[in-house]
mmCIF file of C-alpha atoms in Angstrom:
data_model
loop_
_atom_site.group_PDB
_atom_site.id
_atom_site.type_symbol
_atom_site.label_atom_id
_atom_site.label_comp_id
_atom_site.label_asym_id
_atom_site.label_seq_id
_atom_site.Cartn_x
_atom_site.Cartn_y
_atom_site.Cartn_z
ATOM 1 C CA MET A 140 -10.031 12.452 27.939
ATOM 2 C CA GLU A 141 -11.375 9.755 30.266
ATOM 3 C CA PRO A 142 -10.837 6.139 29.152
ATOM 4 C CA GLU A 143 -13.832 4.542 27.459
ATOM 5 C CA SER A 144 -15.924 2.325 29.706
ATOM 6 C CA LEU A 145 -17.299 -1.114 28.965
ATOM 7 C CA GLY A 146 -20.841 0.184 29.449
ATOM 8 C CA ALA A 147 -20.439 3.056 27.001
ATOM 9 C CA TYR A 148 -19.065 0.729 24.354
ATOM 10 C CA LEU A 149 -21.829 -1.838 24.848
ATOM 11 C CA LYS A 150 -24.440 0.880 24.462
ATOM 12 C CA THR A 151 -23.047 2.142 21.133
ATOM 13 C CA ARG A 152 -22.871 -1.430 19.806
ATOM 14 C CA ARG A 153 -26.392 -2.239 21.033
ATOM 15 C CA ASN A 154 -27.783 0.849 19.341
ATOM 16 C CA ARG A 155 -26.539 -0.213 15.916
ATOM 17 C CA VAL A 156 -28.197 -3.687 15.968
ATOM 18 C CA THR A 157 -31.885 -3.713 15.071
ATOM 19 C CA PRO A 158 -34.368 -6.366 16.179
ATOM 20 C CA ALA A 159 -34.679 -7.488 12.560
ATOM 21 C CA ASP A 160 -30.922 -8.075 12.435
ATOM 22 C CA VAL A 161 -31.223 -10.783 15.091
ATOM 23 C CA GLY A 162 -34.621 -12.186 14.098
ATOM 24 C CA LEU A 163 -36.758 -10.503 16.756
ATOM 25 C CA ARG A 164 -40.356 -9.634 15.877
ATOM 26 C CA THR A 165 -41.633 -6.332 17.257
ATOM 27 C CA TYR A 166 -45.281 -6.745 16.170
ATOM 28 C CA GLY A 167 -45.455 -3.116 15.095
ATOM 29 C CA THR A 168 -45.098 -1.737 18.600
ATOM 30 C CA ALA A 169 -43.629 1.733 18.994
ATOM 31 C CA ARG A 170 -39.993 1.748 20.087
ATOM 32 C CA ARG A 171 -38.029 4.589 21.649
ATOM 33 C CA VAL A 172 -34.733 3.175 20.360
ATOM 34 C CA SER A 173 -33.817 1.915 16.914
ATOM 35 C CA GLY A 174 -31.428 -0.690 18.295
ATOM 36 C CA LEU A 175 -31.869 -3.507 20.779
ATOM 37 C CA ARG A 176 -33.274 -2.886 24.228
ATOM 38 C CA ARG A 177 -31.220 -3.982 27.203
ATOM 39 C CA GLU A 178 -33.565 -6.802 28.089
ATOM 40 C CA GLU A 179 -33.585 -8.042 24.482
ATOM 41 C CA LEU A 180 -29.807 -8.206 24.329
ATOM 42 C CA ALA A 181 -29.665 -9.898 27.727
ATOM 43 C CA GLN A 182 -32.179 -12.538 26.665
ATOM 44 C CA LEU A 183 -30.367 -13.287 23.419
ATOM 45 C CA ALA A 184 -27.027 -13.549 25.249
ATOM 46 C CA GLY A 185 -28.439 -15.832 27.928
ATOM 47 C CA VAL A 186 -27.964 -13.518 30.929
ATOM 48 C CA SER A 187 -30.414 -11.781 33.219
ATOM 49 C CA ALA A 188 -31.563 -8.276 32.389
ATOM 50 C CA GLY A 189 -30.331 -7.072 35.787
ATOM 51 C CA TYR A 190 -26.876 -8.528 35.218
ATOM 52 C CA TYR A 191 -26.568 -6.911 31.807
ATOM 53 C CA THR A 192 -27.840 -3.583 33.142
ATOM 54 C CA ARG A 193 -25.092 -3.605 35.765
ATOM 55 C CA LEU A 194 -22.500 -4.149 33.008
ATOM 56 C CA GLU A 195 -23.798 -1.224 30.999
ATOM 57 C CA GLN A 196 -24.009 1.025 34.044
ATOM 58 C CA GLY A 197 -20.318 0.663 34.748
ATOM 59 C CA GLN A 198 -20.295 -2.279 37.150
ATOM 60 C CA PRO A 199 -18.469 -4.942 35.141
ATOM 61 C CA GLY A 200 -17.604 -6.964 38.221
ATOM 62 C CA THR A 201 -16.338 -10.334 37.106
ATOM 63 C CA ALA A 202 -17.801 -10.564 33.608
ATOM 64 C CA SER A 203 -16.639 -13.935 32.344
ATOM 65 C CA ALA A 204 -15.113 -14.531 28.935
ATOM 66 C CA GLN A 205 -18.123 -16.695 28.083
ATOM 67 C CA VAL A 206 -20.586 -13.882 28.811
ATOM 68 C CA LEU A 207 -18.510 -11.400 26.832
ATOM 69 C CA ASP A 208 -18.314 -13.800 23.898
ATOM 70 C CA ALA A 209 -22.077 -14.310 24.009
ATOM 71 C CA LEU A 210 -22.655 -10.541 23.944
ATOM 72 C CA ALA A 211 -20.155 -10.182 21.105
ATOM 73 C CA ASN A 212 -21.986 -12.816 19.066
ATOM 74 C CA VAL A 213 -25.365 -11.132 19.497
ATOM 75 C CA LEU A 214 -23.879 -7.718 18.734
ATOM 76 C CA ARG A 215 -22.142 -9.145 15.645
ATOM 77 C CA LEU A 216 -18.732 -7.884 16.666
ATOM 78 C CA ASP A 217 -15.811 -8.592 14.363
ATOM 79 C CA PRO A 218 -12.484 -9.848 15.800
ATOM 80 C CA ALA A 219 -11.118 -6.350 16.485
ATOM 81 C CA GLU A 220 -14.344 -5.230 18.158
ATOM 82 C CA LYS A 221 -14.455 -8.420 20.227
ATOM 83 C CA THR A 222 -10.869 -7.847 21.360
ATOM 84 C CA HIS A 223 -11.797 -4.306 22.370
ATOM 85 C CA LEU A 224 -14.764 -5.603 24.369
ATOM 86 C CA HIS A 225 -12.529 -7.956 26.346
ATOM 87 C CA ASN A 226 -9.916 -5.216 26.863
ATOM 88 C CA LEU A 227 -12.516 -2.885 28.335
ATOM 89 C CA ALA A 228 -13.833 -5.604 30.634
ATOM 90 C CA ARG A 229 -10.357 -6.105 32.093
ATOM 91 C CA GLN A 230 -9.901 -2.446 32.985
ATOM 92 C CA ARG A 231 -9.891 -1.524 36.630
ATOM 93 C CA ALA A 232 -11.947 1.508 37.588
ATOM 94 C CA GLY A 233 -9.913 4.391 38.958
ATOM 95 C CA SER A 234 -6.558 3.216 37.605
ATOM 96 C CA PRO A 235 -4.303 6.291 37.419
ATOM 97 C CA LEU A 236 -2.914 7.492 34.115
ATOM 98 C CA THR A 237 0.832 7.137 33.670
ATOM 99 C CA ARG A 238 3.206 8.905 31.305
ATOM 100 C CA PRO A 239 5.224 6.303 29.387
ATOM 101 C CA ARG A 240 8.820 6.941 28.451
ATOM 102 C CA PRO A 241 9.480 7.996 24.840
ATOM 103 C CA GLU A 242 9.237 5.090 22.441
ATOM 104 C CA ARG A 243 12.329 3.715 20.775
ATOM 105 C CA PRO A 244 12.119 1.460 17.726
ATOM 106 C CA HIS A 245 13.724 -1.941 18.127
ATOM 107 C CA ARG A 246 17.044 -2.368 16.355
ATOM 108 C CA ARG A 247 15.637 -5.241 14.283
ATOM 109 C CA VAL A 248 12.852 -2.987 13.009
ATOM 110 C CA LEU A 249 15.416 -0.372 12.008
ATOM 111 C CA SER A 250 17.533 -3.047 10.326
ATOM 112 C CA LEU A 251 14.521 -4.196 8.342
ATOM 113 C CA LEU A 252 13.744 -0.615 7.351
ATOM 114 C CA GLU A 253 17.336 -0.104 6.241
ATOM 115 C CA SER A 254 17.297 -3.336 4.224
ATOM 116 C CA LEU A 255 14.369 -2.018 2.185
ATOM 117 C CA GLY A 256 16.546 0.836 0.959
ATOM 118 C CA ASP A 257 14.889 3.797 -0.714
ATOM 119 C CA GLY A 258 13.297 1.735 -3.462
ATOM 120 C CA THR A 259 10.349 0.813 -1.216
ATOM 121 C CA GLN A 260 8.531 3.538 0.697
ATOM 122 C CA ALA A 261 8.235 2.684 4.391
ATOM 123 C CA VAL A 262 7.530 4.281 7.791
ATOM 124 C CA VAL A 263 7.883 2.941 11.352
ATOM 125 C CA LEU A 264 4.974 4.019 13.562
ATOM 126 C CA GLY A 265 4.687 3.901 17.337
ATOM 127 C CA ARG A 266 1.787 3.066 19.622
ATOM 128 C CA ARG A 267 0.126 6.458 19.263
ATOM 129 C CA GLY A 268 0.892 6.907 15.564
ATOM 130 C CA ASP A 269 4.121 8.856 16.081
ATOM 131 C CA VAL A 270 6.690 8.451 13.307
ATOM 132 C CA LEU A 271 9.638 6.665 14.925
ATOM 133 C CA ALA A 272 11.629 6.314 11.700
ATOM 134 C CA TRP A 273 11.207 6.421 7.921
ATOM 135 C CA ASN A 274 13.303 6.044 4.834
ATOM 136 C CA ARG A 275 13.695 9.005 2.527
ATOM 137 C CA THR A 276 11.163 7.819 -0.023
ATOM 138 C CA GLY A 277 8.605 7.019 2.688
ATOM 139 C CA HIS A 278 9.099 10.536 4.027
ATOM 140 C CA ALA A 279 8.773 12.000 0.522
ATOM 141 C CA LEU A 280 5.571 10.060 -0.110
ATOM 142 C CA VAL A 281 3.566 10.861 3.027
ATOM 143 C CA ALA A 282 5.061 13.998 4.600
ATOM 144 C CA GLU A 283 7.718 15.685 2.504
ATOM 145 C CA HIS A 284 6.789 19.054 4.060
ATOM 146 C CA VAL A 285 7.994 17.760 7.457
ATOM 147 C CA ASP A 286 11.640 17.774 8.574
ATOM 148 C CA PHE A 287 13.152 14.394 7.694
ATOM 149 C CA GLU A 288 15.208 14.366 10.905
ATOM 150 C CA ALA A 289 12.219 15.048 13.206
ATOM 151 C CA PRO A 290 11.623 11.382 14.224
ATOM 152 C CA HIS A 291 15.051 11.285 15.888
ATOM 153 C CA ASP A 292 13.846 13.782 18.531
ATOM 154 C CA PRO A 293 10.917 12.500 20.655
ATOM 155 C CA ALA A 294 9.811 16.087 21.266
ATOM 156 C CA ARG A 295 9.502 16.788 17.529
ATOM 157 C CA ARG A 296 8.246 13.458 16.205
ATOM 158 C CA PRO A 297 5.487 13.848 13.633
ATOM 159 C CA SER A 298 2.163 12.483 14.850
ATOM 160 C CA VAL A 299 0.230 10.902 11.988
ATOM 161 C CA PRO A 300 -3.175 11.364 13.710
ATOM 162 C CA ARG A 301 -2.404 15.034 14.419
ATOM 163 C CA MET A 302 -1.251 15.635 10.861
ATOM 164 C CA PHE A 303 -4.233 13.763 9.479
ATOM 165 C CA PHE A 304 -6.831 15.831 11.320
ATOM 166 C CA LEU A 305 -5.060 19.144 11.951
ATOM 167 C CA ASP A 306 -2.646 19.650 9.027
ATOM 168 C CA PRO A 307 -4.273 20.945 5.804
ATOM 169 C CA LEU A 308 -1.392 19.720 3.646
ATOM 170 C CA THR A 309 -1.783 16.159 4.901
ATOM 171 C CA ARG A 310 -5.532 16.329 4.359
ATOM 172 C CA ASP A 311 -5.065 17.583 0.796
ATOM 173 C CA LEU A 312 -2.624 14.743 0.099
ATOM 174 C CA HIS A 313 -5.267 12.039 0.592
ATOM 175 C CA ARG A 314 -8.010 11.775 -2.012
ATOM 176 C CA ASN A 315 -9.765 9.129 0.107
ATOM 177 C CA TRP A 316 -9.402 11.140 3.311
ATOM 178 C CA ASP A 317 -12.902 10.301 4.611
ATOM 179 C CA GLU A 318 -12.284 6.560 4.397
ATOM 180 C CA LEU A 319 -8.858 6.758 6.010
ATOM 181 C CA ALA A 320 -10.126 9.113 8.728
ATOM 182 C CA ARG A 321 -12.556 6.421 9.914
ATOM 183 C CA VAL A 322 -9.709 3.897 10.009
ATOM 184 C CA HIS A 323 -7.452 6.233 12.007
ATOM 185 C CA VAL A 324 -10.118 6.918 14.634
ATOM 186 C CA ALA A 325 -11.203 3.285 14.894
ATOM 187 C CA TYR A 326 -7.601 2.138 15.352
ATOM 188 C CA LEU A 327 -6.956 4.784 18.008
ATOM 189 C CA ARG A 328 -9.957 3.450 19.948
ATOM 190 C CA LEU A 329 -8.584 -0.095 19.716
ATOM 191 C CA THR A 330 -5.217 1.168 20.976
ATOM 192 C CA ALA A 331 -6.872 3.069 23.823
ATOM 193 C CA GLY A 332 -8.545 -0.154 24.943
ATOM 194 C CA ARG A 333 -5.193 -1.905 25.000
ATOM 195 C CA HIS A 334 -3.522 0.915 26.922
ATOM 196 C CA PRO A 335 -6.181 2.601 29.083
ATOM 197 C CA THR A 336 -3.642 4.222 31.442
ATOM 198 C CA ASP A 337 -1.456 5.825 28.756
ATOM 199 C CA ALA A 338 -1.633 9.534 29.585
ATOM 200 C CA ARG A 339 -0.023 10.590 26.294
ATOM 201 C CA LEU A 340 -2.622 8.654 24.329
ATOM 202 C CA ALA A 341 -5.475 10.118 26.382
ATOM 203 C CA GLU A 342 -4.076 13.623 25.780
ATOM 204 C CA LEU A 343 -3.830 12.987 22.038
ATOM 205 C CA ILE A 344 -7.438 11.808 21.806
ATOM 206 C CA GLY A 345 -8.633 14.731 23.921
ATOM 207 C CA GLU A 346 -6.697 17.249 21.820
ATOM 208 C CA LEU A 347 -8.065 15.885 18.553
ATOM 209 C CA ALA A 348 -11.626 15.802 19.901
ATOM 210 C CA MET A 349 -11.328 19.457 20.945
ATOM 211 C CA ARG A 350 -9.614 20.758 17.817
ATOM 212 C CA SER A 351 -11.233 18.685 15.058
ATOM 213 C CA GLN A 352 -14.991 18.398 14.596
ATOM 214 C CA ASP A 353 -14.402 15.570 12.116
ATOM 215 C CA PHE A 354 -12.482 13.585 14.725
ATOM 216 C CA ALA A 355 -15.069 14.274 17.426
ATOM 217 C CA LYS A 356 -17.937 13.051 15.226
ATOM 218 C CA LEU A 357 -16.100 9.884 14.262
ATOM 219 C CA TRP A 358 -15.023 9.193 17.843
ATOM 220 C CA ALA A 359 -18.614 9.509 19.053
ATOM 221 C CA LYS A 360 -19.655 6.633 16.771
ATOM 222 C CA GLY A 361 -17.638 4.184 18.855
ATOM 223 C CA ASP A 362 -16.241 2.199 15.925
ATOM 224 C CA VAL A 363 -13.227 -0.066 16.403
ATOM 225 C CA ALA A 364 -10.943 -1.514 13.734
ATOM 226 C CA ASP A 365 -7.468 -2.906 13.354
ATOM 227 C CA CYS A 366 -5.176 -1.325 10.804
ATOM 228 C CA THR A 367 -3.189 -3.957 8.931
ATOM 229 C CA ALA A 368 -3.766 -3.252 5.239
ATOM 230 C CA GLY A 369 -5.670 -0.912 2.985
ATOM 231 C CA ALA A 370 -5.593 1.491 0.079
ATOM 232 C CA MET A 371 -4.433 5.096 -0.114
ATOM 233 C CA SER A 372 -5.352 7.393 -2.996
ATOM 234 C CA LEU A 373 -2.908 10.285 -3.044
ATOM 235 C CA ARG A 374 -2.659 13.644 -4.754
ATOM 236 C CA HIS A 375 1.079 14.108 -4.442
ATOM 237 C CA PRO A 376 2.459 17.640 -4.886
ATOM 238 C CA THR A 377 5.401 16.545 -7.088
ATOM 239 C CA VAL A 378 4.451 13.283 -8.847
ATOM 240 C CA GLY A 379 0.689 13.742 -9.163
ATOM 241 C CA ASP A 380 -2.135 11.315 -8.458
ATOM 242 C CA LEU A 381 -1.260 7.754 -7.498
ATOM 243 C CA ASP A 382 -2.808 4.819 -5.682
ATOM 244 C CA VAL A 383 -0.900 2.638 -3.235
ATOM 245 C CA ASP A 384 -1.596 -0.234 -0.878
ATOM 246 C CA TYR A 385 -0.288 -0.018 2.664
ATOM 247 C CA GLN A 386 0.692 -3.152 4.544
ATOM 248 C CA VAL A 387 1.580 -3.277 8.221
ATOM 249 C CA TRP A 388 4.283 -5.608 9.497
ATOM 250 C CA LEU A 389 3.988 -6.215 13.237
ATOM 251 C CA GLN A 390 7.136 -6.833 15.252
ATOM 252 C CA PRO A 391 7.170 -9.560 17.952
ATOM 253 C CA ASP A 392 9.846 -7.702 19.931
ATOM 254 C CA SER A 393 7.785 -4.502 19.997
ATOM 255 C CA PRO A 394 4.141 -5.357 19.198
ATOM 256 C CA ASP A 395 3.002 -1.736 19.546
ATOM 257 C CA HIS A 396 5.290 -0.693 16.680
ATOM 258 C CA ARG A 397 4.314 -1.091 13.046
ATOM 259 C CA LEU A 398 6.408 -1.055 9.910
ATOM 260 C CA GLU A 399 4.100 0.356 7.251
ATOM 261 C CA VAL A 400 5.134 -0.382 3.661
ATOM 262 C CA TYR A 401 3.602 1.193 0.550
ATOM 263 C CA THR A 402 3.352 -0.546 -2.832
ATOM 264 C CA PRO A 403 1.759 0.626 -6.105
ATOM 265 C CA ARG A 404 -1.711 -0.543 -7.097
ATOM 266 C CA ASP A 405 -1.281 -0.059 -10.847
ATOM 267 C CA THR A 406 1.302 0.738 -13.523
ATOM 268 C CA PRO A 407 0.889 4.554 -13.489
ATOM 269 C CA SER A 408 1.317 4.523 -9.706
ATOM 270 C CA ALA A 409 4.442 2.364 -10.035
ATOM 271 C CA ASP A 410 5.837 4.903 -12.506
ATOM 272 C CA ALA A 411 5.030 7.729 -10.083
ATOM 273 C CA LEU A 412 6.815 5.957 -7.230
ATOM 274 C CA ARG A 413 9.873 5.366 -9.415
ATOM 275 C CA LEU A 414 9.884 9.063 -10.291
ATOM 276 C CA LEU A 415 9.624 9.936 -6.610
ATOM 277 C CA SER A 416 12.550 7.624 -5.807
ATOM 278 C CA ALA A 417 14.591 9.254 -8.577
ATOM 279 C CA GLN A 418 13.842 12.705 -7.151
ATOM 280 C CA VAL A 419 14.939 11.556 -3.697
ATOM 281 C CA ALA A 420 18.145 10.085 -5.157
ATOM 282 C CA ASP A 421 18.884 13.340 -6.999
ATOM 283 C CA ARG A 422 18.473 15.351 -3.820
ATOM 284 C CA ALA A 423 20.703 12.923 -1.927
ATOM 285 C CA ALA A 424 23.391 13.224 -4.610
ATOM 286 C CA ALA A 425 23.154 17.005 -4.429
ATOM 287 C CA ARG A 426 23.622 16.905 -0.667
ATOM 288 C CA LEU A 427 26.689 14.674 -1.021
ATOM 289 C CA THR A 428 28.170 16.964 -3.639
ATOM 290 C CA THR A 429 27.650 19.995 -1.463
ATOM 291 C CA THR A 430 29.088 18.229 1.589
ATOM 292 C CA ALA A 431 32.146 16.955 -0.284
ATOM 293 C CA LYS A 432 32.978 20.311 -1.838
ATOM 294 C CA PRO A 433 36.263 21.626 -0.314
ATOM 295 C CA PRO A 434 36.007 24.963 1.446
ATOM 296 C CA VAL A 435 37.354 28.017 -0.355
ATOM 297 C CA ARG A 436 40.331 29.292 1.608
ATOM 298 C CA PRO A 437 40.824 33.008 1.871
ATOM 299 C CA ALA A 438 43.640 34.294 -0.313
ATOM 300 C CA GLY A 439 46.824 34.931 1.622
ATOM 301 C CA PRO A 440 49.279 37.795 1.089
ATOM 302 C CA GLY A 441 50.609 37.734 -2.402
ATOM 303 C CA THR A 442 48.163 35.017 -3.517
ATOM 304 C CA PRO A 443 45.848 36.057 -6.312
ATOM 305 C CA HIS A 444 42.193 35.555 -5.431
ATOM 306 C CA ARG A 445 40.433 33.063 -7.668
ATOM 307 C CA LYS A 446 36.702 33.123 -8.089
ATOM 308 C CA ALA A 447 35.112 29.755 -7.215
ATOM 309 C CA PRO A 448 33.325 28.072 -10.125
ATOM 310 C CA HIS A 449 29.537 27.686 -9.981
ATOM 311 C CA ASP A 450 28.352 24.353 -8.584
ATOM 312 C CA ALA A 451 25.168 23.266 -10.355
ATOM 313 C CA ALA A 452 24.015 21.317 -7.285
ATOM 314 C CA SER A 453 24.261 24.380 -5.071
ATOM 315 C CA ILE A 454 21.774 26.408 -7.116
ATOM 316 C CA ARG A 455 19.086 23.810 -7.647
#
């Protein structure tokens, strides 16, 4: 998918602002658009209509920070949307896409993840929403149907956006799927503005737009949002319904990577997370028992064969 242009983004933002929103009187005249006209936005931002038209038609030229800020104020952009506007204005037309090397989480991020243990559910996410690492309870909470070891192999890393829009099990897990879907798409757009030449990101957005009507409709709206905190309402297959908050810790050494931590929103959810942690611990103990079990040696000549006792862990 082609990178979003400054003009396309300005048009979607202009269309959502009505004259009444900015105190313009229309005197009952018929309008072909529900949002602001180009000349109206230009006047309110203090630029000529011709200059603004050139911006929207894909000729950003040398749009100054002051002009962009003035447009952002009229269009009522929030901080994330304003950042996206500036990112798009800095893009150079015709810049070739490049294929970045596989992401690797910084050792300090992994150390922080390890320090949380399995008592706090956590996942490390990359630039494009790939799972770079997770602890066992984080894995059990958000994607227990996926191989726990998959993040270690860049070719098999779970993609949260792909799972969210293309995996029925992930969709069924989230009771507030519609709300979170808007956040996922809006954050992907913000990321695309930061990294307009990332070929892997462009391929991901194109794939989702082709394979998911829900994604395509949300992408067409042009919304932008950061993803730092929020609520998830889950219908977990083993511990039932629970509600958690997610918080994102950004890492100075790798600003594109996010450590996402999940905490309970109420007492029943805290009980459910403790139960989930206990289940994970039981499975880990079973694996250790199975691994530590000495192999049964074949009986040699003259040695009576003894039947191995049943191991409760091996038949769970």
